[in-house]
Structure formats: C-alpha cells, structure tokens
C-alpha cells in the first residue's frame, strides 16, 4: 500500500501511547492519526516519510498502535478531527533536517500540530502540541528551528 501524500487527507481520529518511563529512563509519547484514506500514520520526520511504500508489516503495526491507543482530550479532538492537512513543515538546523524533531502538520483551521516523543521525567513535556500561527512562530524561533514547507520550499522549489 502506498502512502502517496498526507497533504489533502482529513484527520478522522487520533490516538496516542504514553509510557512514563521506557528502558532508557525517558518518558515516551507517540501519536497515530487515522486519515480519510483509511491509513494510520505517525508524524513524519523526513520528506521521504511523506512519500514511501508502507509494507504489510508497517501497516499492521500502525493499525495495532492506533487500535490500542488512548483517545485524546475532547477539546483537542474539536481542534483536530475533521481537519484537512494543508501542508507539512519539516524542522531544519541550517541546511540539515533535524531528525530529533517531528514535522508540524498545518491544518485547514490554521492550527499546527506536532508531538514531542522523548524526554526526562519532570523536565520535558512529551505530548501532542497544538499551536496557532503566532505560537508556531514563537516556538520555532525559540527552539532555533528553521521550518520548511513541503509544498512551498521542498516539493516545488523556485
């Protein structure tokens, strides 16, 4: 099964797994999004994550993670479910992709969502993150991220 693009898909549901302490002593958090095309995906890190072939094992794993995941808070559901993914912003440091960061998904309601996957207990907030335009600008500036749009900067470079 090919995942040709996240862009243009509607988020039908979202579930997550949280582990207070993994084998390395870190908190762990992962979200799984059910899209309108029936696929379950996670947040991409690399541009190649947007266009790749999902093998049977990958599809089964993602479906299982979604099926066994917890529902997100109702307030978050209202802001995410039913929204179209309009663009994907990948995090860069200089000219290199920051492979420690998940991409931001820009939704049709002008909100951005991403997640933080790992962090020390009591120090880092591992969670799903929802931002408006202003918060997105502040966060990416404070973290020194150089977000690049998949549609504007990567897929159709000038």
CSV table of N, CA and C in Angstrom, one decimal:
chain,number,residue,atom,x,y,z
A,1,UNK,N,0.8,-1.2,0.0
A,1,UNK,CA,0.0,0.0,0.0
A,1,UNK,C,0.9,1.2,0.0
A,2,UNK,N,0.6,2.2,-0.9
A,2,UNK,CA,1.5,3.4,-1.0
A,2,UNK,C,0.8,4.5,-0.2
A,3,UNK,N,1.6,5.2,0.6
A,3,UNK,CA,1.2,6.4,1.2
A,3,UNK,C,1.7,7.6,0.3
A,4,UNK,N,1.0,8.0,-0.7
A,4,UNK,CA,1.5,9.0,-1.6
A,4,UNK,C,1.6,10.4,-1.0
A,5,UNK,N,0.7,10.7,-0.1
A,5,UNK,CA,0.8,12.1,0.5
A,5,UNK,C,-0.1,12.2,1.7
A,6,UNK,N,0.3,12.9,2.7
A,6,UNK,CA,-0.5,13.2,3.8
A,6,UNK,C,-1.3,14.5,3.5
A,7,UNK,N,-0.8,15.3,2.6
A,7,UNK,CA,-1.4,16.6,2.3
A,7,UNK,C,-2.7,16.3,1.5
A,8,UNK,N,-3.8,16.9,1.9
A,8,UNK,CA,-5.1,16.7,1.3
A,8,UNK,C,-5.9,15.7,2.0
A,9,UNK,N,-5.4,15.0,3.0
A,9,UNK,CA,-6.1,14.0,3.7
A,9,UNK,C,-6.8,14.7,5.0
A,10,UNK,N,-7.9,14.2,5.4
A,10,UNK,CA,-8.6,14.6,6.6
A,10,UNK,C,-8.2,13.7,7.7
A,11,UNK,N,-8.0,14.3,8.9
A,11,UNK,CA,-7.7,13.5,10.1
A,11,UNK,C,-9.1,13.1,10.7
A,12,UNK,N,-9.3,11.8,10.6
A,12,UNK,CA,-10.6,11.2,11.1
A,12,UNK,C,-10.6,10.9,12.6
A,13,UNK,N,-9.4,10.5,13.1
A,13,UNK,CA,-9.3,10.2,14.5
A,13,UNK,C,-7.8,10.2,14.9
A,14,UNK,N,-7.5,10.4,16.1
A,14,UNK,CA,-6.1,10.4,16.6
A,14,UNK,C,-6.0,9.7,17.9
A,15,UNK,N,-5.1,8.8,18.1
A,15,UNK,CA,-4.9,8.1,19.4
A,15,UNK,C,-3.4,8.2,19.8
A,16,UNK,N,-3.1,7.9,21.0
A,16,UNK,CA,-1.7,8.0,21.4
A,16,UNK,C,-1.3,6.9,22.4
A,17,UNK,N,0.0,6.7,22.5
A,17,UNK,CA,0.6,5.8,23.6
A,17,UNK,C,1.5,6.7,24.4
A,18,UNK,N,1.4,6.6,25.7
A,18,UNK,CA,2.3,7.3,26.6
A,18,UNK,C,2.9,6.3,27.5
A,19,UNK,N,4.2,6.4,27.7
A,19,UNK,CA,4.9,5.5,28.7
A,19,UNK,C,5.7,6.4,29.6
A,20,UNK,N,5.4,6.3,30.9
A,20,UNK,CA,6.1,7.2,31.9
A,20,UNK,C,7.6,7.0,32.0
A,21,UNK,N,8.1,5.8,31.7
A,21,UNK,CA,9.5,5.5,31.7
A,21,UNK,C,9.8,4.3,30.9
A,22,UNK,N,10.6,4.6,29.8
A,22,UNK,CA,11.0,3.5,28.9
A,22,UNK,C,12.3,2.8,29.4
A,23,UNK,N,12.9,1.9,28.6
A,23,UNK,CA,14.1,1.2,29.0
A,23,UNK,C,15.3,2.1,29.3
A,24,UNK,N,15.2,3.4,28.7
A,24,UNK,CA,16.3,4.3,28.9
A,24,UNK,C,16.0,5.4,30.0
A,25,UNK,N,14.9,5.2,30.7
A,25,UNK,CA,14.5,6.1,31.8
A,25,UNK,C,13.9,7.4,31.3
A,26,UNK,N,13.4,7.4,30.0
A,26,UNK,CA,12.8,8.6,29.5
A,26,UNK,C,11.3,8.3,29.3
A,27,UNK,N,10.5,9.4,29.4
A,27,UNK,CA,9.1,9.4,29.0
A,27,UNK,C,9.0,9.2,27.5
A,28,UNK,N,8.0,8.6,27.1
A,28,UNK,CA,7.8,8.3,25.6
A,28,UNK,C,6.4,8.5,25.2
A,29,UNK,N,6.2,9.2,24.1
A,29,UNK,CA,4.9,9.6,23.6
A,29,UNK,C,4.8,9.4,22.1
A,30,UNK,N,3.8,8.8,21.5
A,30,UNK,CA,3.7,8.6,20.1
A,30,UNK,C,2.2,8.7,19.7
A,31,UNK,N,1.9,9.5,18.7
A,31,UNK,CA,0.5,9.7,18.2
A,31,UNK,C,0.3,8.9,16.9
A,32,UNK,N,-0.9,8.5,16.7
A,32,UNK,CA,-1.2,7.8,15.5
A,32,UNK,C,-2.5,8.4,14.9
A,33,UNK,N,-2.4,8.8,13.7
A,33,UNK,CA,-3.5,9.5,13.0
A,33,UNK,C,-4.2,8.6,12.0
A,34,UNK,N,-5.5,8.5,12.1
A,34,UNK,CA,-6.4,7.8,11.1
A,34,UNK,C,-6.8,8.8,10.1
A,35,UNK,N,-6.4,8.6,8.8
A,35,UNK,CA,-6.7,9.5,7.8
A,35,UNK,C,-7.9,9.1,7.0
A,36,UNK,N,-8.5,10.0,6.2
A,36,UNK,CA,-9.7,9.8,5.4
A,36,UNK,C,-9.5,8.7,4.3
A,37,UNK,N,-8.2,8.4,4.0
A,37,UNK,CA,-8.0,7.3,3.0
A,37,UNK,C,-7.8,6.0,3.7
A,38,UNK,N,-8.1,5.9,5.0
A,38,UNK,CA,-8.0,4.7,5.8
A,38,UNK,C,-6.7,4.3,6.3
A,39,UNK,N,-5.6,5.0,6.0
A,39,UNK,CA,-4.3,4.8,6.5
A,39,UNK,C,-4.1,5.3,7.9
A,40,UNK,N,-3.3,4.7,8.7
A,40,UNK,CA,-2.9,5.2,10.0
A,40,UNK,C,-1.4,5.5,9.8
A,41,UNK,N,-1.1,6.7,10.2
A,41,UNK,CA,0.3,7.2,10.1
A,41,UNK,C,0.7,7.9,11.4
A,42,UNK,N,2.0,8.1,11.5
A,42,UNK,CA,2.6,8.9,12.6
A,42,UNK,C,3.0,10.2,12.0
A,43,UNK,N,3.6,11.1,12.9
A,43,UNK,CA,4.1,12.4,12.4
A,43,UNK,C,5.4,12.1,11.6
A,44,UNK,N,5.6,12.6,10.4
A,44,UNK,CA,6.9,12.4,9.7
A,44,UNK,C,8.0,13.2,10.3
A,45,UNK,N,9.2,12.8,10.0
A,45,UNK,CA,10.5,13.5,10.4
A,45,UNK,C,11.1,14.0,9.1
A,46,UNK,N,11.2,13.1,8.1
A,46,UNK,CA,11.9,13.4,6.8
A,46,UNK,C,10.9,13.5,5.7
A,47,UNK,N,11.3,14.2,4.7
A,47,UNK,CA,10.4,14.4,3.5
A,47,UNK,C,10.1,13.0,2.9
A,48,UNK,N,11.0,12.1,2.9
A,48,UNK,CA,10.8,10.7,2.4
A,48,UNK,C,9.6,10.0,3.2
A,49,UNK,N,9.4,10.5,4.4
A,49,UNK,CA,8.3,9.9,5.2
A,49,UNK,C,6.9,10.2,4.6
A,50,UNK,N,6.9,11.3,3.8
A,50,UNK,CA,5.6,11.7,3.2
A,50,UNK,C,5.3,10.8,2.0
A,51,UNK,N,6.3,10.4,1.3
A,51,UNK,CA,6.0,9.6,0.1
A,51,UNK,C,6.9,8.3,0.2
A,52,UNK,N,6.3,7.2,0.7
A,52,UNK,CA,7.0,6.0,0.8
A,52,UNK,C,6.0,4.8,0.7
A,53,UNK,N,6.5,3.6,0.5
A,53,UNK,CA,5.6,2.5,0.5
A,53,UNK,C,5.5,1.9,1.8
A,54,UNK,N,4.3,1.7,2.3
A,54,UNK,CA,4.0,1.0,3.5
A,54,UNK,C,3.9,-0.4,3.3
A,55,UNK,N,4.7,-1.2,3.8
A,55,UNK,CA,4.6,-2.7,3.7
A,55,UNK,C,3.5,-3.2,4.6
A,56,UNK,N,3.2,-4.5,4.4
A,56,UNK,CA,2.1,-5.1,5.2
A,56,UNK,C,2.4,-5.0,6.7
A,57,UNK,N,3.7,-5.3,7.0
A,57,UNK,CA,4.1,-5.3,8.4
A,57,UNK,C,3.9,-3.9,9.0
A,58,UNK,N,4.3,-2.9,8.3
A,58,UNK,CA,4.2,-1.5,8.8
A,58,UNK,C,2.8,-1.1,9.0
A,59,UNK,N,1.9,-1.4,8.0
A,59,UNK,CA,0.5,-1.1,8.1
A,59,UNK,C,-0.1,-1.8,9.3
A,60,UNK,N,0.2,-3.1,9.5
A,60,UNK,CA,-0.4,-3.8,10.6
A,60,UNK,C,0.1,-3.2,11.9
A,61,UNK,N,1.4,-2.9,12.0
A,61,UNK,CA,1.9,-2.3,13.3
A,61,UNK,C,1.2,-1.0,13.6
A,62,UNK,N,1.1,-0.1,12.6
A,62,UNK,CA,0.4,1.2,12.8
A,62,UNK,C,-1.0,1.1,13.1
A,63,UNK,N,-1.7,0.1,12.5
A,63,UNK,CA,-3.1,-0.1,12.8
A,63,UNK,C,-3.3,-0.6,14.2
A,64,UNK,N,-2.4,-1.5,14.7
A,64,UNK,CA,-2.4,-2.1,16.0
A,64,UNK,C,-2.2,-1.0,17.0
A,65,UNK,N,-1.2,-0.1,16.8
A,65,UNK,CA,-0.9,1.0,17.7
A,65,UNK,C,-2.1,1.9,17.8
A,66,UNK,N,-2.7,2.2,16.7
A,66,UNK,CA,-3.9,3.1,16.7
A,66,UNK,C,-5.0,2.4,17.5
A,67,UNK,N,-5.3,1.1,17.2
A,67,UNK,CA,-6.4,0.4,17.9
A,67,UNK,C,-6.2,0.3,19.4
A,68,UNK,N,-5.0,0.2,19.8
A,68,UNK,CA,-4.7,0.0,21.3
A,68,UNK,C,-4.4,1.4,22.0
A,69,UNK,N,-4.4,2.5,21.2
A,69,UNK,CA,-4.0,3.8,21.8
A,69,UNK,C,-5.2,4.4,22.6
A,70,UNK,N,-4.8,5.4,23.3
A,70,UNK,CA,-5.8,6.2,24.1
A,70,UNK,C,-6.3,7.3,23.3
A,71,UNK,N,-7.6,7.7,23.6
A,71,UNK,CA,-8.2,8.8,22.9
A,71,UNK,C,-7.6,10.1,23.4
A,72,UNK,N,-7.5,11.1,22.6
A,72,UNK,CA,-7.0,12.4,23.1
A,72,UNK,C,-8.2,13.2,23.7
A,73,UNK,N,-7.9,14.2,24.5
A,73,UNK,CA,-8.9,15.0,25.2
A,73,UNK,C,-9.9,15.6,24.2
A,74,UNK,N,-11.1,15.7,24.7
A,74,UNK,CA,-12.2,16.2,23.8
A,74,UNK,C,-11.9,17.5,23.2
A,75,UNK,N,-11.3,18.5,24.0
A,75,UNK,CA,-11.0,19.8,23.5
A,75,UNK,C,-10.1,19.7,22.3
A,76,UNK,N,-9.1,18.8,22.4
A,76,UNK,CA,-8.1,18.6,21.3
A,76,UNK,C,-8.8,18.0,20.1
A,77,UNK,N,-9.7,17.1,20.4
A,77,UNK,CA,-10.5,16.4,19.3
A,77,UNK,C,-11.2,17.5,18.4
A,78,UNK,N,-11.8,18.5,19.1
A,78,UNK,CA,-12.6,19.5,18.4
A,78,UNK,C,-11.7,20.3,17.5
A,79,UNK,N,-10.4,20.5,17.9
A,79,UNK,CA,-9.5,21.3,17.1
A,79,UNK,C,-8.8,20.5,16.0
A,80,UNK,N,-8.8,19.2,16.1
A,80,UNK,CA,-8.0,18.3,15.1
A,80,UNK,C,-8.9,17.5,14.2
A,81,UNK,N,-9.9,16.8,14.8
A,81,UNK,CA,-10.7,15.9,14.0
A,81,UNK,C,-11.5,16.6,12.9
A,82,UNK,N,-11.5,16.0,11.7
A,82,UNK,CA,-12.2,16.6,10.6
A,82,UNK,C,-11.5,17.7,9.9
A,83,UNK,N,-10.2,18.0,10.3
A,83,UNK,CA,-9.4,19.0,9.6
A,83,UNK,C,-8.6,18.3,8.5
A,84,UNK,N,-8.4,19.1,7.5
A,84,UNK,CA,-7.6,18.7,6.3
A,84,UNK,C,-6.2,19.1,6.6
A,85,UNK,N,-5.2,18.2,6.2
A,85,UNK,CA,-3.8,18.5,6.3
A,85,UNK,C,-3.5,19.3,5.1
A,86,UNK,N,-3.1,20.6,5.3
A,86,UNK,CA,-2.8,21.5,4.2
A,86,UNK,C,-1.4,21.5,3.8
A,87,UNK,N,-0.5,21.3,4.7
A,87,UNK,CA,1.0,21.4,4.5
A,87,UNK,C,1.7,20.7,5.6
A,88,UNK,N,3.0,20.5,5.4
A,88,UNK,CA,3.8,19.8,6.4
A,88,UNK,C,5.1,20.7,6.5
A,89,UNK,N,5.5,21.1,7.7
A,89,UNK,CA,6.7,21.9,7.9
A,89,UNK,C,7.7,21.0,8.6
A,90,UNK,N,8.8,20.8,7.9
A,90,UNK,CA,9.9,20.0,8.5
A,90,UNK,C,10.9,20.9,9.2
A,91,UNK,N,11.5,20.4,10.3
A,91,UNK,CA,12.4,21.2,11.1
A,91,UNK,C,13.8,21.1,10.6
A,92,UNK,N,14.5,22.2,10.4
A,92,UNK,CA,15.9,22.2,9.9
A,92,UNK,C,16.7,23.0,10.9
A,93,UNK,N,18.0,22.6,11.0
A,93,UNK,CA,19.0,23.3,11.6
A,93,UNK,C,20.0,23.6,10.5
A,94,UNK,N,20.1,24.9,10.1
A,94,UNK,CA,20.9,25.2,9.0
A,94,UNK,C,20.3,24.6,7.8
A,95,UNK,N,21.1,23.8,7.0
A,95,UNK,CA,20.7,23.2,5.8
A,95,UNK,C,20.3,21.7,6.0
A,96,UNK,N,20.5,21.2,7.3
A,96,UNK,CA,20.3,19.8,7.6
A,96,UNK,C,18.9,19.6,8.3
A,97,UNK,N,18.2,18.6,8.0
A,97,UNK,CA,17.0,18.3,8.7
A,97,UNK,C,17.3,17.9,10.1
A,98,UNK,N,16.5,18.3,11.1
A,98,UNK,CA,16.7,18.0,12.5
A,98,UNK,C,15.9,16.7,12.7
A,99,UNK,N,16.7,15.6,12.8
A,99,UNK,CA,16.0,14.3,12.9
A,99,UNK,C,15.6,14.0,14.3
A,100,UNK,N,15.7,14.9,15.2
A,100,UNK,CA,15.2,14.7,16.6
A,100,UNK,C,13.8,15.3,16.7
A,101,UNK,N,13.3,16.0,15.7
A,101,UNK,CA,12.0,16.7,15.7
A,101,UNK,C,11.0,16.1,14.7
A,102,UNK,N,9.8,16.0,15.2
A,102,UNK,CA,8.7,15.6,14.2
A,102,UNK,C,8.3,16.8,13.5
A,103,UNK,N,7.8,16.6,12.3
A,103,UNK,CA,7.3,17.7,11.5
A,103,UNK,C,6.0,18.3,12.1
A,104,UNK,N,5.7,19.5,11.7
A,104,UNK,CA,4.4,20.2,12.0
A,104,UNK,C,3.5,20.0,10.9
A,105,UNK,N,2.2,19.6,11.2
A,105,UNK,CA,1.2,19.5,10.2
A,105,UNK,C,0.3,20.7,10.3
A,106,UNK,N,0.2,21.4,9.2
A,106,UNK,CA,-0.7,22.6,9.2
A,106,UNK,C,-2.1,22.2,8.8
A,107,UNK,N,-3.0,22.5,9.6
A,107,UNK,CA,-4.4,22.1,9.3
A,107,UNK,C,-5.2,23.2,8.7
A,108,UNK,N,-6.4,22.8,8.2
A,108,UNK,CA,-7.3,23.7,7.4
A,108,UNK,C,-7.9,24.8,8.3
A,109,UNK,N,-7.8,24.6,9.7
A,109,UNK,CA,-8.3,25.6,10.6
A,109,UNK,C,-7.2,26.6,11.0
A,110,UNK,N,-6.0,26.5,10.3
A,110,UNK,CA,-4.8,27.3,10.6
A,110,UNK,C,-4.1,27.0,11.9
A,111,UNK,N,-4.3,25.8,12.4
A,111,UNK,CA,-3.6,25.4,13.6
A,111,UNK,C,-2.5,24.4,13.1
A,112,UNK,N,-1.4,24.3,13.9
A,112,UNK,CA,-0.3,23.4,13.6
A,112,UNK,C,-0.3,22.4,14.7
A,113,UNK,N,0.0,21.1,14.3
A,113,UNK,CA,0.1,20.1,15.3
A,113,UNK,C,1.4,19.3,15.1
A,114,UNK,N,2.0,18.9,16.2
A,114,UNK,CA,3.2,18.1,16.2
A,114,UNK,C,3.3,17.4,17.5
A,115,UNK,N,4.4,16.7,17.8
A,115,UNK,CA,4.5,15.9,19.0
A,115,UNK,C,5.9,16.0,19.5
A,116,UNK,N,6.1,15.8,20.8
A,116,UNK,CA,7.4,15.6,21.4
A,116,UNK,C,7.4,14.2,21.9
A,117,UNK,N,8.4,13.4,21.4
A,117,UNK,CA,8.4,12.0,21.7
A,117,UNK,C,9.1,11.5,23.0
A,118,UNK,N,10.2,12.1,23.3
A,118,UNK,CA,11.1,11.6,24.4
A,118,UNK,C,11.5,12.8,25.3
A,119,UNK,N,11.7,12.5,26.6
A,119,UNK,CA,12.3,13.5,27.5
A,119,UNK,C,12.4,12.9,28.9
A,120,UNK,N,13.3,13.5,29.6
A,120,UNK,CA,13.4,13.0,31.0
A,120,UNK,C,12.2,13.4,31.8
A,121,UNK,N,11.7,12.5,32.7
A,121,UNK,CA,10.6,12.7,33.6
A,121,UNK,C,10.8,14.0,34.4
A,122,UNK,N,9.8,14.8,34.5
A,122,UNK,CA,9.8,16.0,35.3
A,122,UNK,C,10.6,17.2,34.7
A,123,UNK,N,11.2,17.0,33.5
A,123,UNK,CA,11.9,18.0,32.9
A,123,UNK,C,11.3,18.4,31.5
A,124,UNK,N,11.0,17.4,30.7
A,124,UNK,CA,10.4,17.6,29.4
A,124,UNK,C,8.9,17.2,29.4
A,125,UNK,N,8.2,18.0,28.5
A,125,UNK,CA,6.8,17.7,28.3
A,125,UNK,C,6.6,16.9,27.0
A,126,UNK,N,6.5,15.6,27.1
A,126,UNK,CA,6.2,14.8,25.9
A,126,UNK,C,4.7,14.7,25.7
A,127,UNK,N,4.3,15.2,24.6
A,127,UNK,CA,2.9,15.3,24.4
A,127,UNK,C,2.6,15.7,22.9
A,128,UNK,N,1.3,15.7,22.6
A,128,UNK,CA,0.8,16.3,21.4
A,128,UNK,C,0.7,17.8,21.6
A,129,UNK,N,1.2,18.6,20.6
A,129,UNK,CA,1.2,20.0,20.7
A,129,UNK,C,0.4,20.7,19.6
A,130,UNK,N,-0.5,21.6,20.0
A,130,UNK,CA,-1.3,22.4,19.1
A,130,UNK,C,-1.0,23.8,19.2
A,131,UNK,N,-0.7,24.5,18.0
A,131,UNK,CA,-0.3,25.9,18.0
A,131,UNK,C,-1.1,26.6,17.0
A,132,UNK,N,-1.3,27.9,17.3
A,132,UNK,CA,-1.9,28.8,16.2
A,132,UNK,C,-0.7,29.4,15.5
A,133,UNK,N,-0.9,30.3,14.5
A,133,UNK,CA,0.2,30.9,13.7
A,133,UNK,C,1.2,31.6,14.6
A,134,UNK,N,0.7,32.4,15.6
A,134,UNK,CA,1.6,33.2,16.4
A,134,UNK,C,2.4,32.3,17.3
A,135,UNK,N,1.8,31.3,17.9
A,135,UNK,CA,2.5,30.3,18.8
A,135,UNK,C,3.5,29.5,17.9
A,136,UNK,N,3.2,29.2,16.7
A,136,UNK,CA,4.1,28.4,15.8
A,136,UNK,C,5.4,29.2,15.6
A,137,UNK,N,5.2,30.5,15.3
A,137,UNK,CA,6.3,31.4,15.0
A,137,UNK,C,7.2,31.6,16.3
A,138,UNK,N,6.6,31.7,17.4
A,138,UNK,CA,7.3,31.9,18.6
A,138,UNK,C,8.1,30.6,19.0
A,139,UNK,N,7.4,29.5,18.9
A,139,UNK,CA,8.0,28.2,19.3
A,139,UNK,C,9.2,27.9,18.3
A,140,UNK,N,9.0,28.0,17.0
A,140,UNK,CA,10.1,27.6,16.1
A,140,UNK,C,11.3,28.6,16.3
A,141,UNK,N,11.0,29.9,16.6
A,141,UNK,CA,12.1,30.8,16.8
A,141,UNK,C,12.8,30.5,18.1
A,142,UNK,N,12.1,30.3,19.2
A,142,UNK,CA,12.7,30.0,20.5
A,142,UNK,C,13.6,28.7,20.4
A,143,UNK,N,13.1,27.7,19.7
A,143,UNK,CA,13.8,26.4,19.6
A,143,UNK,C,14.9,26.4,18.5
A,144,UNK,N,15.0,27.5,17.8
A,144,UNK,CA,16.0,27.6,16.8
A,144,UNK,C,15.7,26.7,15.6
A,145,UNK,N,14.4,26.4,15.4
A,145,UNK,CA,14.0,25.6,14.3
A,145,UNK,C,13.9,26.4,13.0
A,146,UNK,N,14.2,25.9,11.9
A,146,UNK,CA,14.0,26.6,10.6
A,146,UNK,C,13.0,25.8,9.8
A,147,UNK,N,11.7,26.0,10.1
A,147,UNK,CA,10.7,25.1,9.4
A,147,UNK,C,10.6,25.4,7.9
A,148,UNK,N,10.6,24.3,7.1
A,148,UNK,CA,10.4,24.4,5.7
A,148,UNK,C,9.2,23.8,5.3
A,149,UNK,N,8.4,24.5,4.5
A,149,UNK,CA,7.1,24.0,4.0
A,149,UNK,C,7.4,22.9,2.9
A,150,UNK,N,6.7,21.8,3.0
A,150,UNK,CA,6.8,20.7,2.0
A,150,UNK,C,6.3,21.3,0.6
A,151,UNK,N,5.2,22.0,0.6
A,151,UNK,CA,4.6,22.5,-0.6
A,151,UNK,C,5.4,23.6,-1.2
A,152,UNK,N,5.8,24.6,-0.4
A,152,UNK,CA,6.4,25.8,-0.9
A,152,UNK,C,7.9,25.7,-1.1
A,153,UNK,N,8.6,25.1,-0.1
A,153,UNK,CA,10.1,25.1,-0.1
A,153,UNK,C,10.7,23.8,-0.6
A,154,UNK,N,10.0,22.7,-0.5
A,154,UNK,CA,10.6,21.4,-0.8
A,154,UNK,C,10.1,20.7,-2.1
A,155,UNK,N,8.8,20.7,-2.2
A,155,UNK,CA,8.1,19.9,-3.3
A,155,UNK,C,8.1,20.7,-4.6
A,156,UNK,N,8.0,22.1,-4.5
A,156,UNK,CA,8.0,22.9,-5.6
A,156,UNK,C,9.0,24.1,-5.4
A,157,UNK,N,10.3,23.7,-5.2
A,157,UNK,CA,11.2,24.8,-5.0
A,157,UNK,C,11.3,25.8,-6.2
A,158,UNK,N,11.6,27.0,-6.0
A,158,UNK,CA,11.6,28.0,-7.1
A,158,UNK,C,12.9,27.9,-7.8
